[in-house]
């Protein structure tokens, strides 16, 4: 209480009552993950003001205030969120944000006492919603033919990446017989990981086909599969494209490779003749115009056309060399000499 004095006058006794604003004394944030993850309810760490939460999760907020409260409000990006379930009893309150209404943003909890008094701003925190994407994977086989022998040794380069942590990966081999009957041949485990912080795995492995008793007339199917730490169901994986290879005998492979080699040799002879023709045309134009101080438009156009054809010839030659290298690679994979 106090009295105000001014000159010869004074006020009546003024009584001031201090009203404590409602504040949160303790609070817990509990995140319920989607059912497909198989993860238990997780209590978020209090003390940090920002969390990343998996898409389709729900959030429960349980708190205790310093006094009896009459109303609780939740704001997201300064806008009142009406689609939440709020319960309060004296100084205890609970807020449930269902998965369809939980989104990324800056949140604020405001408590009101029976006199409508609130603390402004209230308790703030932020949430970032992230998606559970399937693991990003890639499998590359250093092989170019669509046929292979049972003696083949394939070089397999692979990687698995996932923002939530890569859990495991397998190289899967299957076969198809003439009746289109699928048989699982082998599932080769590439890695098992229990550390969610490890997000990327990559390596190169040699696949020795003689270990699997392959027979001619089978179809060999090869693909990579991987899982992350948010597995939707036990049967869903990230899966690479399936490589199909027809299994043939060594004799059959050599016949087919020899046929491809003959095609390339025929192509080389044709390219050599084409290149020789371009050289003759170019020399002819140069000879017929070497006494001229200035070339005419027709001569210039002819030379430009020849230059374009020569550049195309270089590209064709590069492709032929590349195809030869591929043949040599595939012969080496199948343990066949290039003699």
PDB file of N, CA and C in Angstrom, residues 227-308:
ATOM      1  N   UNK A 227      17.855 -51.160 -46.817  1.00  0.00           N
ATOM      2  CA  UNK A 227      16.869 -50.665 -45.855  1.00  0.00           C
ATOM      3  C   UNK A 227      17.493 -49.531 -45.052  1.00  0.00           C
ATOM      4  N   UNK A 228      16.605 -48.648 -44.525  1.00  0.00           N
ATOM      5  CA  UNK A 228      17.070 -47.583 -43.645  1.00  0.00           C
ATOM      6  C   UNK A 228      16.495 -47.816 -42.256  1.00  0.00           C
ATOM      7  N   UNK A 229      16.635 -46.839 -41.370  1.00  0.00           N
ATOM      8  CA  UNK A 229      16.188 -47.021 -39.987  1.00  0.00           C
ATOM      9  C   UNK A 229      14.699 -46.741 -39.799  1.00  0.00           C
ATOM     10  N   UNK A 230      14.006 -46.308 -40.851  1.00  0.00           N
ATOM     11  CA  UNK A 230      12.552 -46.141 -40.775  1.00  0.00           C
ATOM     12  C   UNK A 230      11.923 -47.084 -41.791  1.00  0.00           C
ATOM     13  N   UNK A 231      11.973 -48.356 -41.492  1.00  0.00           N
ATOM     14  CA  UNK A 231      11.472 -49.373 -42.417  1.00  0.00           C
ATOM     15  C   UNK A 231       9.952 -49.389 -42.376  1.00  0.00           C
ATOM     16  N   UNK A 232       9.326 -49.235 -43.527  1.00  0.00           N
ATOM     17  CA  UNK A 232       7.865 -49.166 -43.575  1.00  0.00           C
ATOM     18  C   UNK A 232       7.236 -50.508 -43.198  1.00  0.00           C
ATOM     19  N   UNK A 233       7.659 -51.552 -43.874  1.00  0.00           N
ATOM     20  CA  UNK A 233       7.243 -52.914 -43.502  1.00  0.00           C
ATOM     21  C   UNK A 233       8.451 -53.802 -43.744  1.00  0.00           C
ATOM     22  N   UNK A 234       8.474 -55.000 -43.185  1.00  0.00           N
ATOM     23  CA  UNK A 234       9.636 -55.878 -43.405  1.00  0.00           C
ATOM     24  C   UNK A 234       9.860 -56.247 -44.862  1.00  0.00           C
ATOM     25  N   UNK A 235       8.872 -56.039 -45.727  1.00  0.00           N
ATOM     26  CA  UNK A 235       8.995 -56.496 -47.109  1.00  0.00           C
ATOM     27  C   UNK A 235       9.275 -55.374 -48.101  1.00  0.00           C
ATOM     28  N   UNK A 236       9.466 -54.160 -47.621  1.00  0.00           N
ATOM     29  CA  UNK A 236       9.692 -53.044 -48.533  1.00  0.00           C
ATOM     30  C   UNK A 236      11.124 -52.560 -48.406  1.00  0.00           C
ATOM     31  N   UNK A 237      11.828 -52.520 -49.540  1.00  0.00           N
ATOM     32  CA  UNK A 237      13.216 -52.084 -49.591  1.00  0.00           C
ATOM     33  C   UNK A 237      13.356 -51.061 -50.710  1.00  0.00           C
ATOM     34  N   UNK A 238      14.457 -50.335 -50.646  1.00  0.00           N
ATOM     35  CA  UNK A 238      14.903 -49.642 -51.852  1.00  0.00           C
ATOM     36  C   UNK A 238      15.516 -50.698 -52.752  1.00  0.00           C
ATOM     37  N   UNK A 239      15.186 -50.644 -54.020  1.00  0.00           N
ATOM     38  CA  UNK A 239      15.680 -51.678 -54.927  1.00  0.00           C
ATOM     39  C   UNK A 239      16.189 -51.037 -56.208  1.00  0.00           C
ATOM     40  N   UNK A 240      17.363 -51.468 -56.652  1.00  0.00           N
ATOM     41  CA  UNK A 240      17.925 -50.949 -57.892  1.00  0.00           C
ATOM     42  C   UNK A 240      17.234 -51.599 -59.093  1.00  0.00           C
ATOM     43  N   UNK A 241      17.561 -51.099 -60.276  1.00  0.00           N
ATOM     44  CA  UNK A 241      17.087 -51.758 -61.491  1.00  0.00           C
ATOM     45  C   UNK A 241      17.677 -53.165 -61.565  1.00  0.00           C
ATOM     46  N   UNK A 242      16.923 -54.073 -62.151  1.00  0.00           N
ATOM     47  CA  UNK A 242      17.363 -55.468 -62.253  1.00  0.00           C
ATOM     48  C   UNK A 242      18.147 -55.667 -63.546  1.00  0.00           C
ATOM     49  N   UNK A 243      19.345 -56.220 -63.426  1.00  0.00           N
ATOM     50  CA  UNK A 243      20.164 -56.572 -64.595  1.00  0.00           C
ATOM     51  C   UNK A 243      19.848 -58.006 -65.006  1.00  0.00           C
ATOM     52  N   UNK A 244      19.483 -58.200 -66.287  1.00  0.00           N
ATOM     53  CA  UNK A 244      19.167 -59.527 -66.826  1.00  0.00           C
ATOM     54  C   UNK A 244      20.319 -59.978 -67.726  1.00  0.00           C
ATOM     55  N   UNK A 245      20.859 -61.131 -67.461  1.00  0.00           N
ATOM     56  CA  UNK A 245      21.928 -61.692 -68.281  1.00  0.00           C
ATOM     57  C   UNK A 245      21.579 -63.130 -68.649  1.00  0.00           C
ATOM     58  N   UNK A 246      21.683 -63.436 -69.937  1.00  0.00           N
ATOM     59  CA  UNK A 246      21.449 -64.805 -70.399  1.00  0.00           C
ATOM     60  C   UNK A 246      22.724 -65.612 -70.190  1.00  0.00           C
ATOM     61  N   UNK A 247      22.606 -66.755 -69.528  1.00  0.00           N
ATOM     62  CA  UNK A 247      23.764 -67.617 -69.272  1.00  0.00           C
ATOM     63  C   UNK A 247      23.967 -68.535 -70.477  1.00  0.00           C
ATOM     64  N   UNK A 248      25.191 -68.518 -71.021  1.00  0.00           N
ATOM     65  CA  UNK A 248      25.515 -69.347 -72.187  1.00  0.00           C
ATOM     66  C   UNK A 248      26.823 -70.085 -71.909  1.00  0.00           C
ATOM     67  N   UNK A 249      27.101 -71.070 -72.709  1.00  0.00           N
ATOM     68  CA  UNK A 249      28.368 -71.799 -72.581  1.00  0.00           C
ATOM     69  C   UNK A 249      29.507 -70.922 -73.085  1.00  0.00           C
ATOM     70  N   UNK A 250      30.727 -71.301 -72.736  1.00  0.00           N
ATOM     71  CA  UNK A 250      31.894 -70.545 -73.195  1.00  0.00           C
ATOM     72  C   UNK A 250      31.989 -70.575 -74.719  1.00  0.00           C
ATOM     73  N   UNK A 251      31.685 -71.729 -75.339  1.00  0.00           N
ATOM     74  CA  UNK A 251      31.743 -71.849 -76.797  1.00  0.00           C
ATOM     75  C   UNK A 251      30.741 -70.907 -77.468  1.00  0.00           C
ATOM     76  N   UNK A 252      29.519 -70.858 -76.923  1.00  0.00           N
ATOM     77  CA  UNK A 252      28.493 -69.980 -77.482  1.00  0.00           C
ATOM     78  C   UNK A 252      28.893 -68.517 -77.322  1.00  0.00           C
ATOM     79  N   UNK A 253      29.469 -68.203 -76.168  1.00  0.00           N
ATOM     80  CA  UNK A 253      29.901 -66.821 -75.932  1.00  0.00           C
ATOM     81  C   UNK A 253      30.971 -66.421 -76.943  1.00  0.00           C
ATOM     82  N   UNK A 254      31.947 -67.297 -77.163  1.00  0.00           N
ATOM     83  CA  UNK A 254      33.020 -66.991 -78.107  1.00  0.00           C
ATOM     84  C   UNK A 254      32.479 -66.774 -79.517  1.00  0.00           C
ATOM     85  N   UNK A 255      31.479 -67.587 -79.924  1.00  0.00           N
ATOM     86  CA  UNK A 255      30.869 -67.404 -81.250  1.00  0.00           C
ATOM     87  C   UNK A 255      30.211 -66.028 -81.373  1.00  0.00           C
ATOM     88  N   UNK A 256      29.460 -65.648 -80.339  1.00  0.00           N
ATOM     89  CA  UNK A 256      28.754 -64.363 -80.388  1.00  0.00           C
ATOM     90  C   UNK A 256      29.729 -63.195 -80.344  1.00  0.00           C
ATOM     91  N   UNK A 257      30.776 -63.317 -79.534  1.00  0.00           N
ATOM     92  CA  UNK A 257      31.784 -62.268 -79.472  1.00  0.00           C
ATOM     93  C   UNK A 257      32.523 -62.144 -80.809  1.00  0.00           C
ATOM     94  N   UNK A 258      32.833 -63.298 -81.422  1.00  0.00           N
ATOM     95  CA  UNK A 258      33.513 -63.285 -82.721  1.00  0.00           C
ATOM     96  C   UNK A 258      32.634 -62.593 -83.767  1.00  0.00           C
ATOM     97  N   UNK A 259      31.322 -62.845 -83.741  1.00  0.00           N
ATOM     98  CA  UNK A 259      30.404 -62.204 -84.690  1.00  0.00           C
ATOM     99  C   UNK A 259      30.395 -60.685 -84.484  1.00  0.00           C
ATOM    100  N   UNK A 260      30.390 -60.262 -83.223  1.00  0.00           N
ATOM    101  CA  UNK A 260      30.436 -58.816 -82.947  1.00  0.00           C
ATOM    102  C   UNK A 260      31.756 -58.215 -83.411  1.00  0.00           C
ATOM    103  N   UNK A 261      32.831 -58.960 -83.226  1.00  0.00           N
ATOM    104  CA  UNK A 261      34.146 -58.470 -83.658  1.00  0.00           C
ATOM    105  C   UNK A 261      34.185 -58.290 -85.170  1.00  0.00           C
ATOM    106  N   UNK A 262      33.598 -59.262 -85.901  1.00  0.00           N
ATOM    107  CA  UNK A 262      33.560 -59.151 -87.355  1.00  0.00           C
ATOM    108  C   UNK A 262      32.744 -57.940 -87.801  1.00  0.00           C
ATOM    109  N   UNK A 263      31.652 -57.679 -87.090  1.00  0.00           N
ATOM    110  CA  UNK A 263      30.847 -56.494 -87.410  1.00  0.00           C
ATOM    111  C   UNK A 263      31.664 -55.224 -87.225  1.00  0.00           C
ATOM    112  N   UNK A 264      32.436 -55.187 -86.148  1.00  0.00           N
ATOM    113  CA  UNK A 264      33.268 -54.006 -85.892  1.00  0.00           C
ATOM    114  C   UNK A 264      34.352 -53.850 -86.952  1.00  0.00           C
ATOM    115  N   UNK A 265      34.962 -54.963 -87.364  1.00  0.00           N
ATOM    116  CA  UNK A 265      36.001 -54.887 -88.385  1.00  0.00           C
ATOM    117  C   UNK A 265      35.419 -54.373 -89.710  1.00  0.00           C
ATOM    118  N   UNK A 266      34.212 -54.848 -90.051  1.00  0.00           N
ATOM    119  CA  UNK A 266      33.535 -54.349 -91.253  1.00  0.00           C
ATOM    120  C   UNK A 266      33.257 -52.852 -91.129  1.00  0.00           C
ATOM    121  N   UNK A 267      32.848 -52.428 -89.949  1.00  0.00           N
ATOM    122  CA  UNK A 267      32.584 -51.014 -89.700  1.00  0.00           C
ATOM    123  C   UNK A 267      33.862 -50.188 -89.827  1.00  0.00           C
ATOM    124  N   UNK A 268      34.977 -50.732 -89.348  1.00  0.00           N
ATOM    125  CA  UNK A 268      36.258 -50.026 -89.434  1.00  0.00           C
ATOM    126  C   UNK A 268      36.685 -49.849 -90.891  1.00  0.00           C
ATOM    127  N   UNK A 269      36.523 -50.919 -91.688  1.00  0.00           N
ATOM    128  CA  UNK A 269      36.869 -50.822 -93.115  1.00  0.00           C
ATOM    129  C   UNK A 269      36.024 -49.759 -93.805  1.00  0.00           C
ATOM    130  N   UNK A 270      34.739 -49.717 -93.464  1.00  0.00           N
ATOM    131  CA  UNK A 270      33.865 -48.702 -94.078  1.00  0.00           C
ATOM    132  C   UNK A 270      34.289 -47.301 -93.670  1.00  0.00           C
ATOM    133  N   UNK A 271      34.649 -47.128 -92.402  1.00  0.00           N
ATOM    134  CA  UNK A 271      35.070 -45.818 -91.909  1.00  0.00           C
ATOM    135  C   UNK A 271      36.394 -45.381 -92.548  1.00  0.00           C
ATOM    136  N   UNK A 272      37.298 -46.345 -92.758  1.00  0.00           N
ATOM    137  CA  UNK A 272      38.580 -46.015 -93.394  1.00  0.00           C
ATOM    138  C   UNK A 272      38.371 -45.520 -94.826  1.00  0.00           C
ATOM    139  N   UNK A 273      37.474 -46.186 -95.545  1.00  0.00           N
ATOM    140  CA  UNK A 273      37.175 -45.748 -96.913  1.00  0.00           C
ATOM    141  C   UNK A 273      36.541 -44.358 -96.914  1.00  0.00           C
ATOM    142  N   UNK A 274      35.622 -44.150 -95.951  1.00  0.00           N
ATOM    143  CA  UNK A 274      34.961 -42.843 -95.864  1.00  0.00           C
ATOM    144  C   UNK A 274      35.982 -41.745 -95.533  1.00  0.00           C
ATOM    145  N   UNK A 275      36.912 -42.059 -94.638  1.00  0.00           N
ATOM    146  CA  UNK A 275      37.931 -41.085 -94.258  1.00  0.00           C
ATOM    147  C   UNK A 275      38.874 -40.803 -95.427  1.00  0.00           C
ATOM    148  N   UNK A 276      39.205 -41.868 -96.168  1.00  0.00           N
ATOM    149  CA  UNK A 276      40.070 -41.688 -97.338  1.00  0.00           C
ATOM    150  C   UNK A 276      39.404 -40.798 -98.381  1.00  0.00           C
ATOM    151  N   UNK A 277      38.081 -40.981 -98.569  1.00  0.00           N
ATOM    152  CA  UNK A 277      37.345 -40.147 -99.515  1.00  0.00           C
ATOM    153  C   UNK A 277      37.352 -38.684 -99.111  1.00  0.00           C
ATOM    154  N   UNK A 278      37.235 -38.425 -97.825  1.00  0.00           N
ATOM    155  CA  UNK A 278      37.272 -37.041 -97.341  1.00  0.00           C
ATOM    156  C   UNK A 278      38.643 -36.409 -97.565  1.00  0.00           C
ATOM    157  N   UNK A 279      39.693 -37.191 -97.366  1.00  0.00           N
ATOM    158  CA  UNK A 279      41.047 -36.669 -97.580  1.00  0.00           C
ATOM    159  C   UNK A 279      41.282 -36.336 -99.044  1.00  0.00           C
ATOM    160  N   UNK A 280      40.766 -37.204 -99.923  1.00  0.00           N
ATOM    161  CA  UNK A 280      40.915 -36.949-101.362  1.00  0.00           C
ATOM    162  C   UNK A 280      40.156 -35.693-101.760  1.00  0.00           C
ATOM    163  N   UNK A 281      38.925 -35.546-101.263  1.00  0.00           N
ATOM    164  CA  UNK A 281      38.122 -34.362-101.591  1.00  0.00           C
ATOM    165  C   UNK A 281      38.802 -33.092-101.104  1.00  0.00           C
ATOM    166  N   UNK A 282      39.332 -33.149 -99.889  1.00  0.00           N
ATOM    167  CA  UNK A 282      40.005 -31.983 -99.316  1.00  0.00           C
ATOM    168  C   UNK A 282      41.239 -31.624-100.121  1.00  0.00           C
ATOM    169  N   UNK A 283      42.039 -32.640-100.502  1.00  0.00           N
ATOM    170  CA  UNK A 283      43.253 -32.382-101.282  1.00  0.00           C
ATOM    171  C   UNK A 283      42.915 -31.819-102.651  1.00  0.00           C
ATOM    172  N   UNK A 284      41.823 -32.306-103.251  1.00  0.00           N
ATOM    173  CA  UNK A 284      41.411 -31.839-104.572  1.00  0.00           C
ATOM    174  C   UNK A 284      41.039 -30.363-104.539  1.00  0.00           C
ATOM    175  N   UNK A 285      40.303 -29.964-103.523  1.00  0.00           N
ATOM    176  CA  UNK A 285      39.905 -28.552-103.404  1.00  0.00           C
ATOM    177  C   UNK A 285      41.130 -27.666-103.187  1.00  0.00           C
ATOM    178  N   UNK A 286      42.051 -28.138-102.338  1.00  0.00           N
ATOM    179  CA  UNK A 286      43.259 -27.359-102.067  1.00  0.00           C
ATOM    180  C   UNK A 286      44.117 -27.209-103.313  1.00  0.00           C
ATOM    181  N   UNK A 287      44.242 -28.297-104.105  1.00  0.00           N
ATOM    182  CA  UNK A 287      45.056 -28.235-105.327  1.00  0.00           C
ATOM    183  C   UNK A 287      44.462 -27.298-106.364  1.00  0.00           C
ATOM    184  N   UNK A 288      43.148 -27.361-106.513  1.00  0.00           N
ATOM    185  CA  UNK A 288      42.496 -26.550-107.541  1.00  0.00           C
ATOM    186  C   UNK A 288      42.424 -25.073-107.172  1.00  0.00           C
ATOM    187  N   UNK A 289      42.650 -24.758-105.920  1.00  0.00           N
ATOM    188  CA  UNK A 289      42.522 -23.348-105.501  1.00  0.00           C
ATOM    189  C   UNK A 289      43.820 -22.774-104.925  1.00  0.00           C
ATOM    190  N   UNK A 290      44.938 -23.516-105.059  1.00  0.00           N
ATOM    191  CA  UNK A 290      46.160 -23.034-104.424  1.00  0.00           C
ATOM    192  C   UNK A 290      46.733 -21.802-105.114  1.00  0.00           C
ATOM    193  N   UNK A 291      46.348 -21.560-106.383  1.00  0.00           N
ATOM    194  CA  UNK A 291      46.864 -20.369-107.089  1.00  0.00           C
ATOM    195  C   UNK A 291      45.980 -19.155-106.855  1.00  0.00           C
ATOM    196  N   UNK A 292      44.801 -19.373-106.227  1.00  0.00           N
ATOM    197  CA  UNK A 292      43.888 -18.254-106.002  1.00  0.00           C
ATOM    198  C   UNK A 292      44.274 -17.515-104.728  1.00  0.00           C
ATOM    199  N   UNK A 293      44.252 -16.197-104.832  1.00  0.00           N
ATOM    200  CA  UNK A 293      44.522 -15.387-103.630  1.00  0.00           C
ATOM    201  C   UNK A 293      43.321 -15.394-102.701  1.00  0.00           C
ATOM    202  N   UNK A 294      42.117 -15.385-103.291  1.00  0.00           N
ATOM    203  CA  UNK A 294      40.879 -15.383-102.497  1.00  0.00           C
ATOM    204  C   UNK A 294      39.982 -16.510-102.984  1.00  0.00           C
ATOM    205  N   UNK A 295      39.492 -17.322-102.018  1.00  0.00           N
ATOM    206  CA  UNK A 295      38.592 -18.415-102.364  1.00  0.00           C
ATOM    207  C   UNK A 295      37.177 -17.889-102.564  1.00  0.00           C
ATOM    208  N   UNK A 296      36.433 -18.559-103.450  1.00  0.00           N
ATOM    209  CA  UNK A 296      35.040 -18.216-103.652  1.00  0.00           C
ATOM    210  C   UNK A 296      34.145 -18.863-102.592  1.00  0.00           C
ATOM    211  N   UNK A 297      32.883 -18.459-102.590  1.00  0.00           N
ATOM    212  CA  UNK A 297      31.944 -18.986-101.587  1.00  0.00           C
ATOM    213  C   UNK A 297      31.751 -20.496-101.704  1.00  0.00           C
ATOM    214  N   UNK A 298      31.716 -20.997-102.925  1.00  0.00           N
ATOM    215  CA  UNK A 298      31.497 -22.437-103.118  1.00  0.00           C
ATOM    216  C   UNK A 298      32.644 -23.256-102.537  1.00  0.00           C
ATOM    217  N   UNK A 299      33.880 -22.806-102.779  1.00  0.00           N
ATOM    218  CA  UNK A 299      35.033 -23.526-102.233  1.00  0.00           C
ATOM    219  C   UNK A 299      35.017 -23.521-100.704  1.00  0.00           C
ATOM    220  N   UNK A 300      34.670 -22.354-100.135  1.00  0.00           N
ATOM    221  CA  UNK A 300      34.621 -22.237 -98.667  1.00  0.00           C
ATOM    222  C   UNK A 300      33.570 -23.177 -98.091  1.00  0.00           C
ATOM    223  N   UNK A 301      32.388 -23.228 -98.734  1.00  0.00           N
ATOM    224  CA  UNK A 301      31.313 -24.104 -98.260  1.00  0.00           C
ATOM    225  C   UNK A 301      31.731 -25.568 -98.338  1.00  0.00           C
ATOM    226  N   UNK A 302      32.409 -25.936 -99.448  1.00  0.00           N
ATOM    227  CA  UNK A 302      32.849 -27.316 -99.613  1.00  0.00           C
ATOM    228  C   UNK A 302      33.825 -27.716 -98.502  1.00  0.00           C
ATOM    229  N   UNK A 303      34.777 -26.825 -98.206  1.00  0.00           N
ATOM    230  CA  UNK A 303      35.751 -27.115 -97.160  1.00  0.00           C
ATOM    231  C   UNK A 303      35.081 -27.201 -95.783  1.00  0.00           C
ATOM    232  N   UNK A 304      34.104 -26.345 -95.528  1.00  0.00           N
ATOM    233  CA  UNK A 304      33.385 -26.389 -94.247  1.00  0.00           C
ATOM    234  C   UNK A 304      32.617 -27.692 -94.101  1.00  0.00           C
ATOM    235  N   UNK A 305      31.999 -28.154 -95.201  1.00  0.00           N
ATOM    236  CA  UNK A 305      31.274 -29.427 -95.162  1.00  0.00           C
ATOM    237  C   UNK A 305      32.223 -30.590 -94.900  1.00  0.00           C
ATOM    238  N   UNK A 306      33.409 -30.534 -95.508  1.00  0.00           N
ATOM    239  CA  UNK A 306      34.401 -31.588 -95.288  1.00  0.00           C
ATOM    240  C   UNK A 306      34.853 -31.588 -93.835  1.00  0.00           C
ATOM    241  N   UNK A 307      35.073 -30.410 -93.263  1.00  0.00           N
ATOM    242  CA  UNK A 307      35.491 -30.317 -91.857  1.00  0.00           C
ATOM    243  C   UNK A 307      34.430 -30.900 -90.924  1.00  0.00           C
ATOM    244  N   UNK A 308      33.150 -30.623 -91.227  1.00  0.00           N
ATOM    245  CA  UNK A 308      32.061 -31.192 -90.422  1.00  0.00           C
ATOM    246  C   UNK A 308      32.068 -32.720 -90.496  1.00  0.00           C
TER     247      UNK A 308
END
